[in-house]
PDB file of C-alpha atoms in Angstrom:
ATOM      1  CA  UNK A   7      54.597 126.069  43.886  1.00 55.00           C
ATOM      2  CA  UNK A   8      57.123 123.854  42.097  1.00 72.00           C
ATOM      3  CA  UNK A   9      60.592 125.293  41.303  1.00 73.00           C
ATOM      4  CA  UNK A  10      59.885 125.212  37.548  1.00 75.00           C
ATOM      5  CA  UNK A  11      56.644 127.166  38.076  1.00 75.00           C
ATOM      6  CA  UNK A  12      58.412 129.755  40.221  1.00 74.00           C
ATOM      7  CA  UNK A  13      61.062 130.145  37.520  1.00 79.00           C
ATOM      8  CA  UNK A  14      58.371 130.577  34.844  1.00 77.00           C
ATOM      9  CA  UNK A  15      56.580 133.308  36.827  1.00 76.00           C
ATOM     10  CA  UNK A  16      59.869 135.110  37.510  1.00 81.00           C
ATOM     11  CA  UNK A  17      60.569 135.065  33.765  1.00 86.00           C
ATOM     12  CA  UNK A  18      57.033 136.321  33.110  1.00 83.00           C
ATOM     13  CA  UNK A  19      57.499 139.134  35.656  1.00 79.00           C
ATOM     14  CA  UNK A  20      60.707 140.256  33.918  1.00 83.00           C
ATOM     15  CA  UNK A  21      58.955 140.079  30.525  1.00 85.00           C
ATOM     16  CA  UNK A  22      56.099 142.209  31.900  1.00 82.00           C
ATOM     17  CA  UNK A  23      58.545 144.934  32.956  1.00 79.00           C
ATOM     18  CA  UNK A  24      59.963 145.015  29.414  1.00 84.00           C
ATOM     19  CA  UNK A  25      56.461 145.062  27.941  1.00 81.00           C
ATOM     20  CA  UNK A  26      55.367 148.014  30.098  1.00 80.00           C
ATOM     21  CA  UNK A  27      58.256 150.064  28.698  1.00 79.00           C
ATOM     22  CA  UNK A  28      56.708 149.769  25.212  1.00 83.00           C
ATOM     23  CA  UNK A  29      53.898 151.968  23.815  1.00 83.00           C
ATOM     24  CA  UNK A  30      50.548 150.206  24.140  1.00 80.00           C
ATOM     25  CA  UNK A  31      50.268 149.888  20.361  1.00 83.00           C
ATOM     26  CA  UNK A  32      53.413 147.715  20.274  1.00 86.00           C
ATOM     27  CA  UNK A  33      52.609 145.399  23.181  1.00 85.00           C
ATOM     28  CA  UNK A  34      50.437 142.913  21.270  1.00 88.00           C
ATOM     29  CA  UNK A  35      53.178 142.322  18.701  1.00 88.00           C
ATOM     30  CA  UNK A  36      55.714 141.828  21.489  1.00 87.00           C
ATOM     31  CA  UNK A  37      53.387 139.309  23.151  1.00 88.00           C
ATOM     32  CA  UNK A  38      52.968 137.436  19.877  1.00 88.00           C
ATOM     33  CA  UNK A  39      56.759 137.140  19.567  1.00 88.00           C
ATOM     34  CA  UNK A  40      57.039 135.352  22.941  1.00 89.00           C
ATOM     35  CA  UNK A  41      57.122 131.593  23.298  1.00 87.00           C
ATOM     36  CA  UNK A  42      53.737 129.985  23.879  1.00 83.00           C
ATOM     37  CA  UNK A  43      54.474 128.890  27.452  1.00 83.00           C
ATOM     38  CA  UNK A  44      55.538 132.452  28.387  1.00 86.00           C
ATOM     39  CA  UNK A  45      52.872 134.367  26.482  1.00 87.00           C
ATOM     40  CA  UNK A  46      49.858 133.348  28.593  1.00 87.00           C
ATOM     41  CA  UNK A  47      51.306 134.158  32.058  1.00 84.00           C
ATOM     42  CA  UNK A  48      52.571 137.497  30.737  1.00 86.00           C
ATOM     43  CA  UNK A  49      49.142 138.246  29.287  1.00 86.00           C
ATOM     44  CA  UNK A  50      47.555 137.437  32.662  1.00 83.00           C
ATOM     45  CA  UNK A  51      50.001 139.732  34.457  1.00 79.00           C
ATOM     46  CA  UNK A  52      49.311 142.491  31.921  1.00 79.00           C
ATOM     47  CA  UNK A  53      45.543 142.195  32.497  1.00 78.00           C
ATOM     48  CA  UNK A  54      46.069 142.319  36.260  1.00 69.00           C
ATOM     49  CA  UNK A  55      48.326 145.368  35.878  1.00 65.00           C
ATOM     50  CA  UNK A  56      45.574 147.185  33.964  1.00 65.00           C
ATOM     51  CA  UNK A  57      43.072 146.670  36.781  1.00 55.00           C
ATOM     52  CA  UNK A  58      42.894 149.279  39.518  1.00 46.00           C
ATOM     53  CA  UNK A  59      41.843 147.366  42.589  1.00 43.00           C
ATOM     54  CA  UNK A  60      42.644 147.914  46.266  1.00 37.00           C
ATOM     55  CA  UNK A  61      46.111 146.377  45.876  1.00 36.00           C
ATOM     56  CA  UNK A  62      47.122 148.957  43.292  1.00 42.00           C
ATOM     57  CA  UNK A  63      45.958 152.112  45.044  1.00 42.00           C
ATOM     58  CA  UNK A  64      48.392 154.966  44.318  1.00 45.00           C
ATOM     59  CA  UNK A  65      49.707 157.311  46.956  1.00 43.00           C
ATOM     60  CA  UNK A  66      47.060 159.822  48.053  1.00 43.00           C
ATOM     61  CA  UNK A  67      47.072 163.185  46.357  1.00 43.00           C
ATOM     62  CA  UNK A  68      48.268 166.117  48.463  1.00 39.00           C
ATOM     63  CA  UNK A  69      45.426 167.869  50.250  1.00 39.00           C
ATOM     64  CA  UNK A  70      44.750 171.583  49.717  1.00 38.00           C
ATOM     65  CA  UNK A  71      48.175 172.142  48.116  1.00 36.00           C
ATOM     66  CA  UNK A  72      50.093 170.610  51.025  1.00 32.00           C
ATOM     67  CA  UNK A  73      52.368 167.824  49.655  1.00 43.00           C
ATOM     68  CA  UNK A  74      52.448 164.396  51.241  1.00 86.00           C
ATOM     69  CA  UNK A  75      55.584 163.258  53.054  1.00 90.00           C
ATOM     70  CA  UNK A  76      57.717 160.161  53.383  1.00 91.00           C
ATOM     71  CA  UNK A  77      60.540 160.610  55.846  1.00 89.00           C
ATOM     72  CA  UNK A  78      62.060 164.046  55.239  1.00 92.00           C
ATOM     73  CA  UNK A  79      60.769 164.125  51.668  1.00 95.00           C
ATOM     74  CA  UNK A  80      57.842 166.137  50.321  1.00 94.00           C
ATOM     75  CA  UNK A  81      56.147 164.287  47.482  1.00 93.00           C
ATOM     76  CA  UNK A  82      55.249 165.933  44.184  1.00 92.00           C
ATOM     77  CA  UNK A  83      53.902 164.702  40.865  1.00 90.00           C
ATOM     78  CA  UNK A  84      54.041 161.073  39.807  1.00 89.00           C
ATOM     79  CA  UNK A  85      56.955 160.576  37.405  1.00 88.00           C
ATOM     80  CA  UNK A  86      56.331 157.002  36.380  1.00 83.00           C
ATOM     81  CA  UNK A  87      54.808 153.664  37.253  1.00 78.00           C
ATOM     82  CA  UNK A  88      55.887 150.110  36.509  1.00 70.00           C
ATOM     83  CA  UNK A  89      54.880 146.616  37.458  1.00 65.00           C
ATOM     84  CA  UNK A  90      56.547 146.819  40.868  1.00 73.00           C
ATOM     85  CA  UNK A  91      56.824 150.467  41.927  1.00 80.00           C
ATOM     86  CA  UNK A  92      55.620 154.024  41.511  1.00 86.00           C
ATOM     87  CA  UNK A  93      58.038 156.962  41.312  1.00 90.00           C
ATOM     88  CA  UNK A  94      57.250 160.483  42.548  1.00 92.00           C
ATOM     89  CA  UNK A  95      59.148 163.728  42.334  1.00 94.00           C
ATOM     90  CA  UNK A  96      60.368 164.595  45.820  1.00 95.00           C
ATOM     91  CA  UNK A  97      62.346 167.265  47.616  1.00 95.00           C
ATOM     92  CA  UNK A  98      63.776 167.903  51.073  1.00 95.00           C
ATOM     93  CA  UNK A  99      65.405 170.734  52.909  1.00 93.00           C
ATOM     94  CA  UNK A 100      69.172 170.422  53.349  1.00 91.00           C
ATOM     95  CA  UNK A 101      71.724 172.938  54.615  1.00 91.00           C
ATOM     96  CA  UNK A 102      72.059 175.548  51.927  1.00 89.00           C
ATOM     97  CA  UNK A 103      68.944 174.776  49.927  1.00 91.00           C
ATOM     98  CA  UNK A 104      66.511 172.176  48.639  1.00 94.00           C
ATOM     99  CA  UNK A 105      67.552 168.767  47.340  1.00 94.00           C
ATOM    100  CA  UNK A 106      65.597 167.233  44.459  1.00 94.00           C
ATOM    101  CA  UNK A 107      65.029 163.507  44.204  1.00 95.00           C
ATOM    102  CA  UNK A 108      62.902 160.753  42.689  1.00 93.00           C
ATOM    103  CA  UNK A 109      61.181 158.683  45.377  1.00 93.00           C
ATOM    104  CA  UNK A 110      60.492 155.066  44.418  1.00 89.00           C
ATOM    105  CA  UNK A 111      57.848 153.264  46.455  1.00 85.00           C
ATOM    106  CA  UNK A 112      56.992 149.589  46.157  1.00 77.00           C
ATOM    107  CA  UNK A 113      53.340 149.094  45.224  1.00 70.00           C
ATOM    108  CA  UNK A 114      51.196 147.174  47.695  1.00 58.00           C
ATOM    109  CA  UNK A 115      50.402 144.618  44.995  1.00 55.00           C
ATOM    110  CA  UNK A 116      54.107 143.852  44.540  1.00 55.00           C
ATOM    111  CA  UNK A 117      54.377 142.854  48.196  1.00 55.00           C
ATOM    112  CA  UNK A 118      52.357 139.748  47.346  1.00 52.00           C
ATOM    113  CA  UNK A 119      55.005 138.681  44.814  1.00 50.00           C
ATOM    114  CA  UNK A 120      58.793 138.775  45.094  1.00 59.00           C
ATOM    115  CA  UNK A 121      58.819 142.556  45.082  1.00 62.00           C
ATOM    116  CA  UNK A 122      59.934 143.282  48.647  1.00 66.00           C
ATOM    117  CA  UNK A 123      63.055 141.110  48.436  1.00 70.00           C
ATOM    118  CA  UNK A 124      63.999 142.578  45.052  1.00 70.00           C
ATOM    119  CA  UNK A 125      63.379 146.130  46.276  1.00 70.00           C
ATOM    120  CA  UNK A 126      65.517 145.717  49.392  1.00 71.00           C
ATOM    121  CA  UNK A 127      68.242 144.147  47.261  1.00 76.00           C
ATOM    122  CA  UNK A 128      68.162 147.243  45.021  1.00 77.00           C
ATOM    123  CA  UNK A 129      68.658 149.426  48.115  1.00 76.00           C
ATOM    124  CA  UNK A 130      71.666 147.329  49.153  1.00 80.00           C
ATOM    125  CA  UNK A 131      73.174 147.382  45.661  1.00 82.00           C
ATOM    126  CA  UNK A 132      72.836 151.155  45.244  1.00 83.00           C
ATOM    127  CA  UNK A 133      74.372 151.787  48.660  1.00 82.00           C
ATOM    128  CA  UNK A 134      77.596 150.241  47.294  1.00 83.00           C
ATOM    129  CA  UNK A 135      77.790 152.468  44.206  1.00 89.00           C
ATOM    130  CA  UNK A 136      79.034 156.057  43.956  1.00 91.00           C
ATOM    131  CA  UNK A 137      79.822 157.173  40.406  1.00 94.00           C
ATOM    132  CA  UNK A 138      78.974 160.312  38.392  1.00 94.00           C
ATOM    133  CA  UNK A 139      77.407 158.184  35.622  1.00 95.00           C
ATOM    134  CA  UNK A 140      75.136 156.240  38.003  1.00 95.00           C
ATOM    135  CA  UNK A 141      72.089 157.898  39.577  1.00 92.00           C
ATOM    136  CA  UNK A 142      72.986 158.118  43.263  1.00 90.00           C
ATOM    137  CA  UNK A 143      71.005 156.714  46.167  1.00 89.00           C
ATOM    138  CA  UNK A 144      70.076 159.660  48.410  1.00 91.00           C
ATOM    139  CA  UNK A 145      67.921 158.021  51.069  1.00 90.00           C
ATOM    140  CA  UNK A 146      66.001 154.829  51.868  1.00 86.00           C
ATOM    141  CA  UNK A 147      63.697 153.447  54.504  1.00 85.00           C
ATOM    142  CA  UNK A 148      60.635 151.389  55.329  1.00 82.00           C
ATOM    143  CA  UNK A 149      57.147 152.734  56.071  1.00 82.00           C
ATOM    144  CA  UNK A 150      55.350 151.688  59.283  1.00 82.00           C
ATOM    145  CA  UNK A 151      53.306 149.162  57.269  1.00 76.00           C
ATOM    146  CA  UNK A 152      56.510 147.476  56.050  1.00 75.00           C
ATOM    147  CA  UNK A 153      56.584 149.010  52.561  1.00 79.00           C
ATOM    148  CA  UNK A 154      60.160 149.871  51.514  1.00 81.00           C
ATOM    149  CA  UNK A 155      61.077 153.064  49.675  1.00 87.00           C
ATOM    150  CA  UNK A 156      64.180 154.710  48.291  1.00 88.00           C
ATOM    151  CA  UNK A 157      65.100 158.097  46.857  1.00 92.00           C
ATOM    152  CA  UNK A 158      67.363 158.420  43.849  1.00 91.00           C
ATOM    153  CA  UNK A 159      69.122 161.413  42.381  1.00 93.00           C
ATOM    154  CA  UNK A 160      66.606 163.002  40.019  1.00 93.00           C
ATOM    155  CA  UNK A 161      67.963 163.172  36.472  1.00 92.00           C
ATOM    156  CA  UNK A 162      66.425 165.774  34.173  1.00 91.00           C
ATOM    157  CA  UNK A 163      67.117 164.144  30.830  1.00 92.00           C
ATOM    158  CA  UNK A 164      65.936 162.049  27.898  1.00 94.00           C
ATOM    159  CA  UNK A 165      66.228 158.381  26.994  1.00 94.00           C
ATOM    160  CA  UNK A 166      69.455 157.812  25.102  1.00 95.00           C
ATOM    161  CA  UNK A 167      67.689 156.644  21.923  1.00 94.00           C
ATOM    162  CA  UNK A 168      65.453 159.744  21.887  1.00 94.00           C
ATOM    163  CA  UNK A 169      68.444 162.006  22.546  1.00 94.00           C
ATOM    164  CA  UNK A 170      70.421 160.493  19.660  1.00 94.00           C
ATOM    165  CA  UNK A 171      67.494 160.478  17.224  1.00 93.00           C
ATOM    166  CA  UNK A 172      66.320 164.052  17.873  1.00 93.00           C
ATOM    167  CA  UNK A 173      69.818 165.512  17.566  1.00 93.00           C
ATOM    168  CA  UNK A 174      70.881 163.319  14.636  1.00 93.00           C
ATOM    169  CA  UNK A 175      74.209 162.754  16.328  1.00 92.00           C
ATOM    170  CA  UNK A 176      77.276 161.849  14.328  1.00 94.00           C
ATOM    171  CA  UNK A 177      78.746 158.366  14.905  1.00 94.00           C
ATOM    172  CA  UNK A 178      81.678 159.828  16.879  1.00 95.00           C
ATOM    173  CA  UNK A 179      79.326 161.437  19.425  1.00 94.00           C
ATOM    174  CA  UNK A 180      77.255 158.259  19.706  1.00 95.00           C
ATOM    175  CA  UNK A 181      80.431 156.286  20.445  1.00 95.00           C
ATOM    176  CA  UNK A 182      81.336 158.834  23.136  1.00 95.00           C
ATOM    177  CA  UNK A 183      77.975 158.214  24.822  1.00 95.00           C
ATOM    178  CA  UNK A 184      78.605 154.481  24.572  1.00 96.00           C
ATOM    179  CA  UNK A 185      81.947 154.918  26.295  1.00 97.00           C
ATOM    180  CA  UNK A 186      80.254 156.809  29.140  1.00 96.00           C
ATOM    181  CA  UNK A 187      77.862 153.887  29.546  1.00 97.00           C
ATOM    182  CA  UNK A 188      80.753 151.396  29.511  1.00 97.00           C
ATOM    183  CA  UNK A 189      82.464 153.473  32.203  1.00 96.00           C
ATOM    184  CA  UNK A 190      79.402 153.219  34.466  1.00 96.00           C
ATOM    185  CA  UNK A 191      78.877 149.502  33.818  1.00 96.00           C
ATOM    186  CA  UNK A 192      82.558 148.704  34.362  1.00 96.00           C
ATOM    187  CA  UNK A 193      82.535 150.608  37.664  1.00 95.00           C
ATOM    188  CA  UNK A 194      79.535 148.598  38.897  1.00 94.00           C
ATOM    189  CA  UNK A 195      81.048 145.303  37.784  1.00 93.00           C
ATOM    190  CA  UNK A 196      84.322 146.057  39.563  1.00 93.00           C
ATOM    191  CA  UNK A 197      82.149 146.178  42.686  1.00 89.00           C
ATOM    192  CA  UNK A 198      80.605 142.821  41.754  1.00 87.00           C
ATOM    193  CA  UNK A 199      77.278 144.336  40.624  1.00 90.00           C
ATOM    194  CA  UNK A 200      75.735 143.277  37.287  1.00 91.00           C
ATOM    195  CA  UNK A 201      72.928 145.602  36.128  1.00 91.00           C
ATOM    196  CA  UNK A 202      71.059 142.966  34.025  1.00 88.00           C
ATOM    197  CA  UNK A 203      68.585 145.444  32.504  1.00 90.00           C
ATOM    198  CA  UNK A 204      70.529 147.719  30.160  1.00 92.00           C
ATOM    199  CA  UNK A 205      67.989 149.328  27.828  1.00 93.00           C
ATOM    200  CA  UNK A 206      67.266 152.860  26.536  1.00 93.00           C
ATOM    201  CA  UNK A 207      64.625 153.499  29.203  1.00 90.00           C
ATOM    202  CA  UNK A 208      67.248 153.041  31.940  1.00 92.00           C
ATOM    203  CA  UNK A 209      69.875 155.268  30.288  1.00 95.00           C
ATOM    204  CA  UNK A 210      69.236 159.028  30.365  1.00 95.00           C
ATOM    205  CA  UNK A 211      71.223 161.892  28.848  1.00 96.00           C
ATOM    206  CA  UNK A 212      71.020 165.294  30.535  1.00 94.00           C
ATOM    207  CA  UNK A 213      71.000 168.758  28.948  1.00 91.00           C
ATOM    208  CA  UNK A 214      74.814 168.898  29.033  1.00 92.00           C
ATOM    209  CA  UNK A 215      75.162 165.602  27.195  1.00 92.00           C
ATOM    210  CA  UNK A 216      76.073 163.612  30.293  1.00 94.00           C
ATOM    211  CA  UNK A 217      74.893 160.016  30.478  1.00 96.00           C
ATOM    212  CA  UNK A 218      73.311 158.500  33.601  1.00 96.00           C
ATOM    213  CA  UNK A 219      72.530 154.839  34.291  1.00 96.00           C
ATOM    214  CA  UNK A 220      69.342 154.176  36.317  1.00 91.00           C
ATOM    215  CA  UNK A 221      67.263 151.351  37.771  1.00 86.00           C
ATOM    216  CA  UNK A 222      69.224 148.577  39.449  1.00 83.00           C
ATOM    217  CA  UNK A 223      65.983 146.820  40.390  1.00 76.00           C
ATOM    218  CA  UNK A 224      67.021 143.440  38.939  1.00 78.00           C
ATOM    219  CA  UNK A 225      70.755 143.784  39.507  1.00 80.00           C
ATOM    220  CA  UNK A 226      72.742 140.927  40.968  1.00 83.00           C
TER     221      UNK A 226
END
C-alpha cells in the first residue's frame, strides 16, 4: 500500500471512532459532512463494523454464573465497544478487599489493522501517568494468542456534557470543571504525552463532581 493510501485509511479509522461515538440517527449527517475522498472509506469501515463475522466475535459469556477470567481479573458485563476494542467490567481480589476495574481487550478484527501497535502504545503511555484526574492503569498483559489487554480504573460517572446539561450548572462551576481538565492535560503534556482525542465521551464526572480523563488510545 502506498504511503498516501495508508495515511487515508488511518484518517478514516480515526473518523470511524468519532462516528461510533454518535447516536446512529446522527451518523449519516456526519458522513455527509466529510470530504468526498474520506466519506467512502469511512462508510466501508462502518459497514464492516456492523457485520458480526468470525473476526468480531465477542468474549464468551460466563458459563452457569461463573465469570470468565483474564489474568487475575474476573470479567463482568460489557461496558462498551468501539472500532478497536471491547471493554468489560472486571474485578480482582486484593489485600483488604475487591478492586474494580474496566478491562479493555483488543478485538481480533483490529489485529488485522494497526490496532496492536496502537494498543501497546496506549499501555506504554498510561504506565507513565499517575494523576487523580486521569483514569489509572491498574494492570496489562497479553493473552496466549497474542491479543493485548489492559485494565483501567473504573470510573462511575457521566460524560461531562451530560453532567453539565442535566444539572444546569452555572458558568462558574463549568469553568471549574474546565480547570480540572486543563490540570490533567497539562500533567500529561509535562510528561511529553499529547492526548489527541479530547471529547465529551472521554471526559467523565463522578458523583462527587470530580473530573476524570480517559482513553489515551491515540495519544502520542
